[in-house]
Structures are given as C-alpha cells and as structure tokens.
Amino acid sequence: MARYLLGRLVVSSISLVLVVVIVFVAVRLMPGDIVDQFFQDTGARPGQAEALREKLGLSDPIPVQFARYLGELARGDLGESLASGRELSTVIRDRTPVTFQLAMMTLIFSLAIGLPLGVLSAVMRGSALDYLLRTIAIGGISIPFFWIAVLTISLPAYYWRWTPPIGHVPLQEDPLASIQHMLAPALVGTVFLAGSIMRMLRATMLEVLRLDYMRTAAAKGLSRATQIRRHALRNALIPVVTLIGIRFIFLLSGSVVLESIYALPGLGQLSLDALSRRDYQVVQAVTLFMAVIIIMTNLVVDISYGFIDPRIRHSRA
C-alpha cells in the first residue's frame, strides 16, 4: 500500500508542476498586455499603467518572472487583485467555503439518493419501479441544471409569491440559515449528480450480479441483502467512485452558474466578476487554485480505489 500511495503522490506532484507552468504561460500568451487590457475600459492616468506594469514585473524577462512567481507561490503569495488591491490568498480563502459548502451539500444529497436508488433499480431489474427510476435518472442527467435553477426561482415567485432564500449566510455565523440559503442550489445540483450515480451504479451492479462469485455466495446460503451489501455493492463501486470524483470536480469548476443565479459569493462568482473587470491576476490565481483542488480530488479518488478493492493496491505495489 505504501508504494501505491507513493506512486500516486509522485504523479500528483508532476501534475502540479505542469499546472503551474501552464497557468503562468497561458496568462502571458493572451493577446495584448494584461495591464493595457485592465485599463481598456476604465482608462489610466498618465504613468499609472507603467507603474502597475513595473509593480508586477512585466518588464522583466520571462524566466525572471517565472522564478519570482515560483518564489511567491512557495510563500503562499498569489499576488494582488488589479481592481481592489486585496491579497488574492485572502480573497480566495474568503470565497472558498461558499463553493465547498455548495459542492459538499450537493455530494451528500446525491449519495444519499443515488446509491440506494441505483442498487434498488439493479435488484428490481425489469420491473415497473426499475423503469420509473431509470426515467427519473435520465431526466436528471438530460435536463440542464441552470434551467431547473431558474425555474426554482421563477415558478414559486409567479404562483405563490415566494422565492427560495437568495444570497449567503456564513456557516459559522448561523448554521441553520446558511443551510437554508444553500438548500435550493444544492438540490438543483443533486438532480444532475444523483441521476448520474444511479445510472452508473445500476449498470455496474448488473455486471457484478451476473458473476460467478455471486452465485457462489447464494449457494452458501447468504441472504440476498448480505450478498448485495458485502459482495455486489463493494465491487460495483470502483466506476462509481471515478464518476463521483469527476462530478465533484464539475461541481467546483462549474459552480459559476449556480452561484450567479443564487447570488452566492463563491469562487465561480469571483472568476466571473474578474473576467468582466479584466482582472487577470484573479483569474490566474483562481485557475491555479482550482487546478490544485482537481489534482487533490483525483489523488483522493486514486487512494480510495486501494481501500475499496485490495487487488488494485497489490497489483500496483
């Protein structure tokens, strides 16, 4: 297991280095100067653009800029916002809990709904309940979640003169109010994620249920519930864990839609505001931060494989 974990850590470290290089280069390959782009709409007083360019070190050679960038990252310094002048490490620290709260609530709801219904659909294959659950899952996957989000606001307002709570209350200030404000967007995301989990788990469960060791378990006299819980479900979870990791990344990186609709001050809304203001320092910092989160999520998924299926960690040891 130790060698397996070490191998995953090495791969993640290499990925992180590549991400840092790509993010640094991508921002500097954008057409035009980032300072000129920033002042394009607002205008700059004489000498203001040159002073900002000198502060950012854009006149230095690229290798010098990259070395300074690495040194700042090593100190945890992500730079400053061009628009507000605030340190980006502080800005991201303040915005991250909102996005993570939304993603975690969505994930918890999705697992609570998708896992049992996926197992039930597989066990009841061919029944009316199976067809109903499959229809619901396909609908959840197919219907755009931003359209559902708009409906959750417009329909109650039109018919009942009520709208779900908009905005955000910090969890540490008022946990109940915070959950209430986050409930509607989390449930909208759950429609999509739970449907995906149901479909994937049903497919993998049906494959496992047909294998020889399941018939052996039945011949030994194990109850149907024990067969499903101890043998079928655990061996069917590997593709589901992969799907959950991918969808969780999607929830984090695609949160801009839900955050915009429900006025949540998270990382997605921060990126959207930065793009509209041409504040590319913020875009660079958020992109790098999200890339690190994606790498860490993939690492957790890889490690979970070894715990779910011992054959994986032994075969790669």
Short mmCIF file of C-alpha atoms in Angstrom, two decimals:
data_model
loop_
_atom_site.label_atom_id
_atom_site.label_comp_id
_atom_site.label_asym_id
_atom_site.label_seq_id
_atom_site.Cartn_x
_atom_site.Cartn_y
_atom_site.Cartn_z
CA MET A 1 0.00 0.00 0.00
CA ALA A 2 2.88 2.39 0.80
CA ARG A 3 4.36 2.02 -2.69
CA TYR A 4 0.96 2.53 -4.23
CA LEU A 5 0.45 5.77 -2.26
CA LEU A 6 3.96 6.94 -3.13
CA GLY A 7 3.30 6.37 -6.82
CA ARG A 8 0.08 8.38 -6.66
CA LEU A 9 1.86 11.21 -4.84
CA VAL A 10 4.62 11.34 -7.46
CA VAL A 11 2.11 11.53 -10.30
CA SER A 12 0.16 14.26 -8.49
CA SER A 13 3.34 16.26 -7.85
CA ILE A 14 4.32 16.12 -11.52
CA SER A 15 0.81 17.20 -12.49
CA LEU A 16 1.01 20.13 -10.08
CA VAL A 17 4.29 21.34 -11.55
CA LEU A 18 2.86 21.14 -15.07
CA VAL A 19 -0.23 23.07 -13.99
CA VAL A 20 1.87 25.87 -12.52
CA VAL A 21 3.85 26.17 -15.75
CA ILE A 22 0.74 26.06 -17.96
CA VAL A 23 -1.15 28.67 -15.91
CA PHE A 24 1.84 31.01 -15.88
CA VAL A 25 2.45 30.68 -19.63
CA ALA A 26 -1.23 30.85 -20.62
CA VAL A 27 -1.80 34.23 -18.99
CA ARG A 28 1.25 35.68 -20.71
CA LEU A 29 0.25 34.29 -24.10
CA MET A 30 -3.02 36.21 -24.05
CA PRO A 31 -3.24 38.86 -26.77
CA GLY A 32 -2.05 42.23 -25.57
CA ASP A 33 -0.64 43.33 -22.24
CA ILE A 34 -2.68 42.44 -19.13
CA VAL A 35 -2.23 45.98 -17.81
CA ASP A 36 -3.47 47.52 -21.06
CA GLN A 37 -6.38 45.09 -21.04
CA PHE A 38 -7.25 46.07 -17.47
CA PHE A 39 -7.27 49.81 -18.24
CA GLN A 40 -9.01 49.38 -21.59
CA ASP A 41 -12.47 50.22 -20.24
CA THR A 42 -11.64 52.35 -17.20
CA GLY A 43 -8.76 54.32 -18.65
CA ALA A 44 -5.47 55.07 -16.92
CA ARG A 45 -3.98 58.31 -15.68
CA PRO A 46 -0.56 59.25 -17.07
CA GLY A 47 2.06 56.93 -15.68
CA GLN A 48 -0.46 54.70 -13.92
CA ALA A 49 -0.15 51.82 -16.38
CA GLU A 50 3.64 51.99 -16.33
CA ALA A 51 3.68 51.98 -12.53
CA LEU A 52 1.43 48.94 -12.37
CA ARG A 53 3.47 47.14 -15.03
CA GLU A 54 6.63 47.84 -13.06
CA LYS A 55 4.98 46.62 -9.84
CA LEU A 56 4.00 43.35 -11.50
CA GLY A 57 7.46 42.94 -13.01
CA LEU A 58 6.14 42.54 -16.54
CA SER A 59 9.17 44.30 -17.99
CA ASP A 60 11.49 41.57 -16.74
CA PRO A 61 12.45 38.57 -18.90
CA ILE A 62 10.04 35.63 -18.76
CA PRO A 63 12.49 33.35 -16.84
CA VAL A 64 12.89 36.04 -14.19
CA GLN A 65 9.12 36.45 -13.93
CA PHE A 66 8.66 32.71 -13.59
CA ALA A 67 11.32 32.41 -10.89
CA ARG A 68 9.69 35.23 -8.94
CA TYR A 69 6.28 33.59 -9.44
CA LEU A 70 7.57 30.30 -8.03
CA GLY A 71 9.06 32.10 -5.05
CA GLU A 72 5.76 33.84 -4.34
CA LEU A 73 3.86 30.56 -4.60
CA ALA A 74 6.30 28.93 -2.19
CA ARG A 75 5.43 31.67 0.34
CA GLY A 76 1.72 31.24 -0.31
CA ASP A 77 1.53 34.61 -2.08
CA LEU A 78 -0.87 34.54 -5.04
CA GLY A 79 -0.46 38.22 -5.82
CA GLU A 80 -2.94 41.09 -5.58
CA SER A 81 -6.14 41.94 -7.39
CA LEU A 82 -5.63 44.63 -10.01
CA ALA A 83 -9.06 46.09 -9.27
CA SER A 84 -9.23 46.04 -5.47
CA GLY A 85 -5.61 45.68 -4.44
CA ARG A 86 -6.52 42.91 -1.96
CA GLU A 87 -4.25 39.94 -1.49
CA LEU A 88 -5.63 37.07 -3.56
CA SER A 89 -4.77 34.47 -0.95
CA THR A 90 -7.16 36.28 1.41
CA VAL A 91 -9.83 36.70 -1.26
CA ILE A 92 -9.74 33.02 -2.21
CA ARG A 93 -9.72 31.99 1.44
CA ASP A 94 -12.89 34.02 2.00
CA ARG A 95 -14.67 32.69 -1.11
CA THR A 96 -13.67 29.02 -0.92
CA PRO A 97 -16.01 27.97 1.95
CA VAL A 98 -19.05 29.03 -0.08
CA THR A 99 -18.14 26.92 -3.09
CA PHE A 100 -17.11 23.94 -0.97
CA GLN A 101 -20.28 24.11 1.11
CA LEU A 102 -22.36 24.02 -2.06
CA ALA A 103 -20.34 21.14 -3.51
CA MET A 104 -20.37 19.10 -0.30
CA MET A 105 -24.10 19.52 0.30
CA THR A 106 -24.76 18.52 -3.30
CA LEU A 107 -22.49 15.49 -2.96
CA ILE A 108 -24.07 14.34 0.30
CA PHE A 109 -27.61 14.65 -1.09
CA SER A 110 -26.59 12.89 -4.29
CA LEU A 111 -25.01 9.95 -2.48
CA ALA A 112 -27.98 9.63 -0.13
CA ILE A 113 -30.35 9.46 -3.11
CA GLY A 114 -28.28 7.96 -5.93
CA LEU A 115 -26.67 5.00 -4.16
CA PRO A 116 -29.77 3.32 -2.68
CA LEU A 117 -31.90 4.02 -5.75
CA GLY A 118 -29.16 2.70 -8.05
CA VAL A 119 -28.96 -0.54 -6.06
CA LEU A 120 -32.75 -0.80 -5.96
CA SER A 121 -33.01 -0.30 -9.71
CA ALA A 122 -30.45 -3.05 -10.36
CA VAL A 123 -32.04 -5.51 -7.95
CA MET A 124 -35.52 -4.81 -9.35
CA ARG A 125 -34.32 -5.01 -12.96
CA GLY A 126 -37.16 -5.12 -15.49
CA SER A 127 -39.86 -4.09 -13.02
CA ALA A 128 -42.09 -1.05 -13.22
CA LEU A 129 -40.06 0.55 -10.41
CA ASP A 130 -36.86 -0.01 -12.39
CA TYR A 131 -38.30 1.73 -15.44
CA LEU A 132 -39.53 4.62 -13.30
CA LEU A 133 -36.15 5.10 -11.62
CA ARG A 134 -34.32 4.89 -14.94
CA THR A 135 -36.64 7.52 -16.41
CA ILE A 136 -36.04 9.84 -13.46
CA ALA A 137 -32.26 9.32 -13.71
CA ILE A 138 -32.17 10.02 -17.45
CA GLY A 139 -34.30 13.11 -16.92
CA GLY A 140 -31.96 14.38 -14.22
CA ILE A 141 -28.95 13.90 -16.47
CA SER A 142 -30.56 15.37 -19.58
CA ILE A 143 -32.31 18.49 -18.24
CA PRO A 144 -29.89 21.46 -17.96
CA PHE A 145 -29.47 22.24 -14.28
CA PHE A 146 -29.31 26.00 -14.90
CA TRP A 147 -32.82 25.78 -16.39
CA ILE A 148 -34.03 23.96 -13.27
CA ALA A 149 -32.35 26.64 -11.15
CA VAL A 150 -34.22 29.39 -12.97
CA LEU A 151 -37.50 27.51 -12.54
CA THR A 152 -36.97 27.11 -8.78
CA ILE A 153 -36.94 30.91 -8.55
CA SER A 154 -39.44 31.98 -11.22
CA LEU A 155 -42.25 29.42 -10.72
CA PRO A 156 -42.70 29.84 -6.94
CA ALA A 157 -42.50 33.61 -7.37
CA TYR A 158 -45.19 33.56 -10.08
CA TYR A 159 -47.64 31.14 -8.47
CA TRP A 160 -47.09 31.58 -4.73
CA ARG A 161 -45.27 34.94 -4.45
CA TRP A 162 -42.37 33.17 -2.76
CA THR A 163 -38.75 32.63 -3.72
CA PRO A 164 -36.09 30.48 -2.09
CA PRO A 165 -33.55 32.37 0.03
CA ILE A 166 -31.04 34.18 -2.17
CA GLY A 167 -27.54 35.09 -1.09
CA HIS A 168 -25.32 33.51 1.52
CA VAL A 169 -25.04 33.37 5.30
CA PRO A 170 -21.68 32.12 6.64
CA LEU A 171 -21.97 28.69 8.19
CA GLN A 172 -20.11 29.72 11.35
CA GLU A 173 -22.47 32.64 11.97
CA ASP A 174 -25.82 30.87 11.60
CA PRO A 175 -25.64 27.20 10.53
CA LEU A 176 -29.40 26.82 10.06
CA ALA A 177 -29.79 29.95 7.95
CA SER A 178 -26.68 29.03 5.95
CA ILE A 179 -28.10 25.61 5.10
CA GLN A 180 -31.46 27.15 4.19
CA HIS A 181 -29.81 29.57 1.75
CA MET A 182 -27.73 26.77 0.24
CA LEU A 183 -30.53 24.19 0.06
CA ALA A 184 -32.07 25.22 -3.27
CA PRO A 185 -28.83 25.33 -5.32
CA ALA A 186 -27.62 22.10 -3.68
CA LEU A 187 -30.84 20.30 -4.60
CA VAL A 188 -30.59 21.59 -8.18
CA GLY A 189 -27.09 20.16 -8.45
CA THR A 190 -28.32 16.94 -6.84
CA VAL A 191 -30.78 16.37 -9.69
CA PHE A 192 -27.89 16.03 -12.11
CA LEU A 193 -25.37 14.23 -9.89
CA ALA A 194 -27.81 11.75 -8.31
CA GLY A 195 -29.07 10.78 -11.77
CA SER A 196 -25.52 10.07 -12.92
CA ILE A 197 -24.77 7.97 -9.84
CA MET A 198 -27.99 5.99 -10.23
CA ARG A 199 -27.26 5.17 -13.88
CA MET A 200 -23.64 4.19 -13.29
CA LEU A 201 -24.31 2.12 -10.17
CA ARG A 202 -27.19 0.26 -11.82
CA ALA A 203 -25.00 -0.68 -14.79
CA THR A 204 -22.07 -1.87 -12.68
CA MET A 205 -24.34 -3.70 -10.22
CA LEU A 206 -25.95 -5.66 -13.06
CA GLU A 207 -22.48 -6.74 -14.26
CA VAL A 208 -21.44 -7.85 -10.78
CA LEU A 209 -24.68 -9.71 -10.08
CA ARG A 210 -24.00 -11.96 -13.06
CA LEU A 211 -20.52 -13.03 -11.92
CA ASP A 212 -19.69 -16.50 -10.61
CA TYR A 213 -18.82 -15.48 -7.05
CA MET A 214 -22.32 -14.03 -6.61
CA ARG A 215 -23.81 -17.41 -7.46
CA THR A 216 -21.34 -18.99 -5.05
CA ALA A 217 -22.44 -16.59 -2.31
CA ALA A 218 -26.05 -17.55 -2.96
CA ALA A 219 -25.18 -21.26 -2.88
CA LYS A 220 -23.57 -20.79 0.54
CA GLY A 221 -26.90 -19.65 1.87
CA LEU A 222 -26.14 -15.96 2.32
CA SER A 223 -29.20 -13.77 2.40
CA ARG A 224 -29.93 -11.53 -0.58
CA ALA A 225 -29.24 -8.40 1.48
CA THR A 226 -25.86 -9.78 2.58
CA GLN A 227 -24.95 -10.69 -0.99
CA ILE A 228 -25.74 -7.17 -2.15
CA ARG A 229 -24.07 -5.35 0.75
CA ARG A 230 -20.93 -7.44 1.25
CA HIS A 231 -20.12 -8.60 -2.28
CA ALA A 232 -22.03 -6.84 -5.06
CA LEU A 233 -22.03 -3.23 -3.89
CA ARG A 234 -18.36 -3.03 -2.91
CA ASN A 235 -17.17 -4.48 -6.21
CA ALA A 236 -19.51 -2.23 -8.18
CA LEU A 237 -18.27 0.98 -6.55
CA ILE A 238 -15.00 1.47 -8.46
CA PRO A 239 -16.57 3.10 -11.57
CA VAL A 240 -18.98 4.98 -9.32
CA VAL A 241 -16.11 6.45 -7.27
CA THR A 242 -14.48 7.60 -10.52
CA LEU A 243 -17.74 9.22 -11.59
CA ILE A 244 -18.17 10.92 -8.23
CA GLY A 245 -14.65 12.35 -8.45
CA ILE A 246 -15.31 13.72 -11.94
CA ARG A 247 -18.68 15.15 -10.99
CA PHE A 248 -17.30 16.70 -7.80
CA ILE A 249 -14.69 18.50 -9.89
CA PHE A 250 -17.50 19.63 -12.19
CA LEU A 251 -19.40 20.98 -9.18
CA LEU A 252 -16.40 23.02 -8.10
CA SER A 253 -15.35 24.32 -11.51
CA GLY A 254 -18.90 24.75 -12.83
CA SER A 255 -20.27 26.46 -9.76
CA VAL A 256 -20.28 29.82 -11.54
CA VAL A 257 -23.76 29.14 -12.96
CA LEU A 258 -25.44 28.28 -9.68
CA GLU A 259 -23.52 30.95 -7.79
CA SER A 260 -24.62 33.58 -10.31
CA ILE A 261 -28.28 32.56 -10.21
CA TYR A 262 -28.48 32.29 -6.42
CA ALA A 263 -26.11 35.21 -5.68
CA LEU A 264 -23.57 33.10 -3.83
CA PRO A 265 -20.18 34.80 -3.27
CA GLY A 266 -18.05 31.79 -4.17
CA LEU A 267 -15.09 31.10 -6.43
CA GLY A 268 -17.24 30.84 -9.54
CA GLN A 269 -18.75 34.27 -8.99
CA LEU A 270 -15.29 35.62 -8.21
CA SER A 271 -13.97 34.35 -11.56
CA LEU A 272 -16.92 35.79 -13.46
CA ASP A 273 -16.51 39.20 -11.84
CA ALA A 274 -12.75 39.14 -12.52
CA LEU A 275 -13.29 38.34 -16.19
CA SER A 276 -15.79 41.17 -16.57
CA ARG A 277 -13.27 43.58 -14.98
CA ARG A 278 -10.34 42.09 -16.93
CA ASP A 279 -8.62 41.36 -13.63
CA TYR A 280 -6.40 38.57 -14.95
CA GLN A 281 -4.41 38.32 -11.72
CA VAL A 282 -7.56 36.98 -10.06
CA VAL A 283 -8.29 34.66 -12.98
CA GLN A 284 -4.76 33.26 -12.81
CA ALA A 285 -4.93 32.70 -9.05
CA VAL A 286 -8.38 31.07 -9.10
CA THR A 287 -7.41 28.86 -12.05
CA LEU A 288 -4.30 27.66 -10.25
CA PHE A 289 -6.20 27.08 -7.01
CA MET A 290 -8.93 25.10 -8.77
CA ALA A 291 -6.30 23.06 -10.61
CA VAL A 292 -4.71 22.14 -7.29
CA ILE A 293 -8.11 21.10 -5.93
CA ILE A 294 -8.72 18.96 -9.01
CA ILE A 295 -5.34 17.24 -8.59
CA MET A 296 -6.04 16.60 -4.90
CA THR A 297 -9.50 15.23 -5.72
CA ASN A 298 -8.03 12.83 -8.26
CA LEU A 299 -5.45 11.77 -5.67
CA VAL A 300 -8.19 11.02 -3.14
CA VAL A 301 -10.09 9.03 -5.77
CA ASP A 302 -6.99 7.00 -6.65
CA ILE A 303 -6.28 6.27 -2.99
CA SER A 304 -9.89 5.23 -2.40
CA TYR A 305 -9.52 2.60 -5.14
CA GLY A 306 -6.96 0.80 -3.00
CA PHE A 307 -9.25 0.73 0.02
CA ILE A 308 -12.31 -0.40 -1.92
CA ASP A 309 -10.56 -3.11 -3.92
CA PRO A 310 -7.35 -4.59 -2.39
CA ARG A 311 -6.43 -6.09 -5.77
CA ILE A 312 -5.63 -2.62 -7.08
CA ARG A 313 -3.11 -1.67 -4.41
CA HIS A 314 -1.44 -5.09 -4.53
CA SER A 315 -1.25 -5.19 -8.33
CA ARG A 316 0.37 -1.74 -8.44
CA ALA A 317 2.59 -2.12 -5.42
#
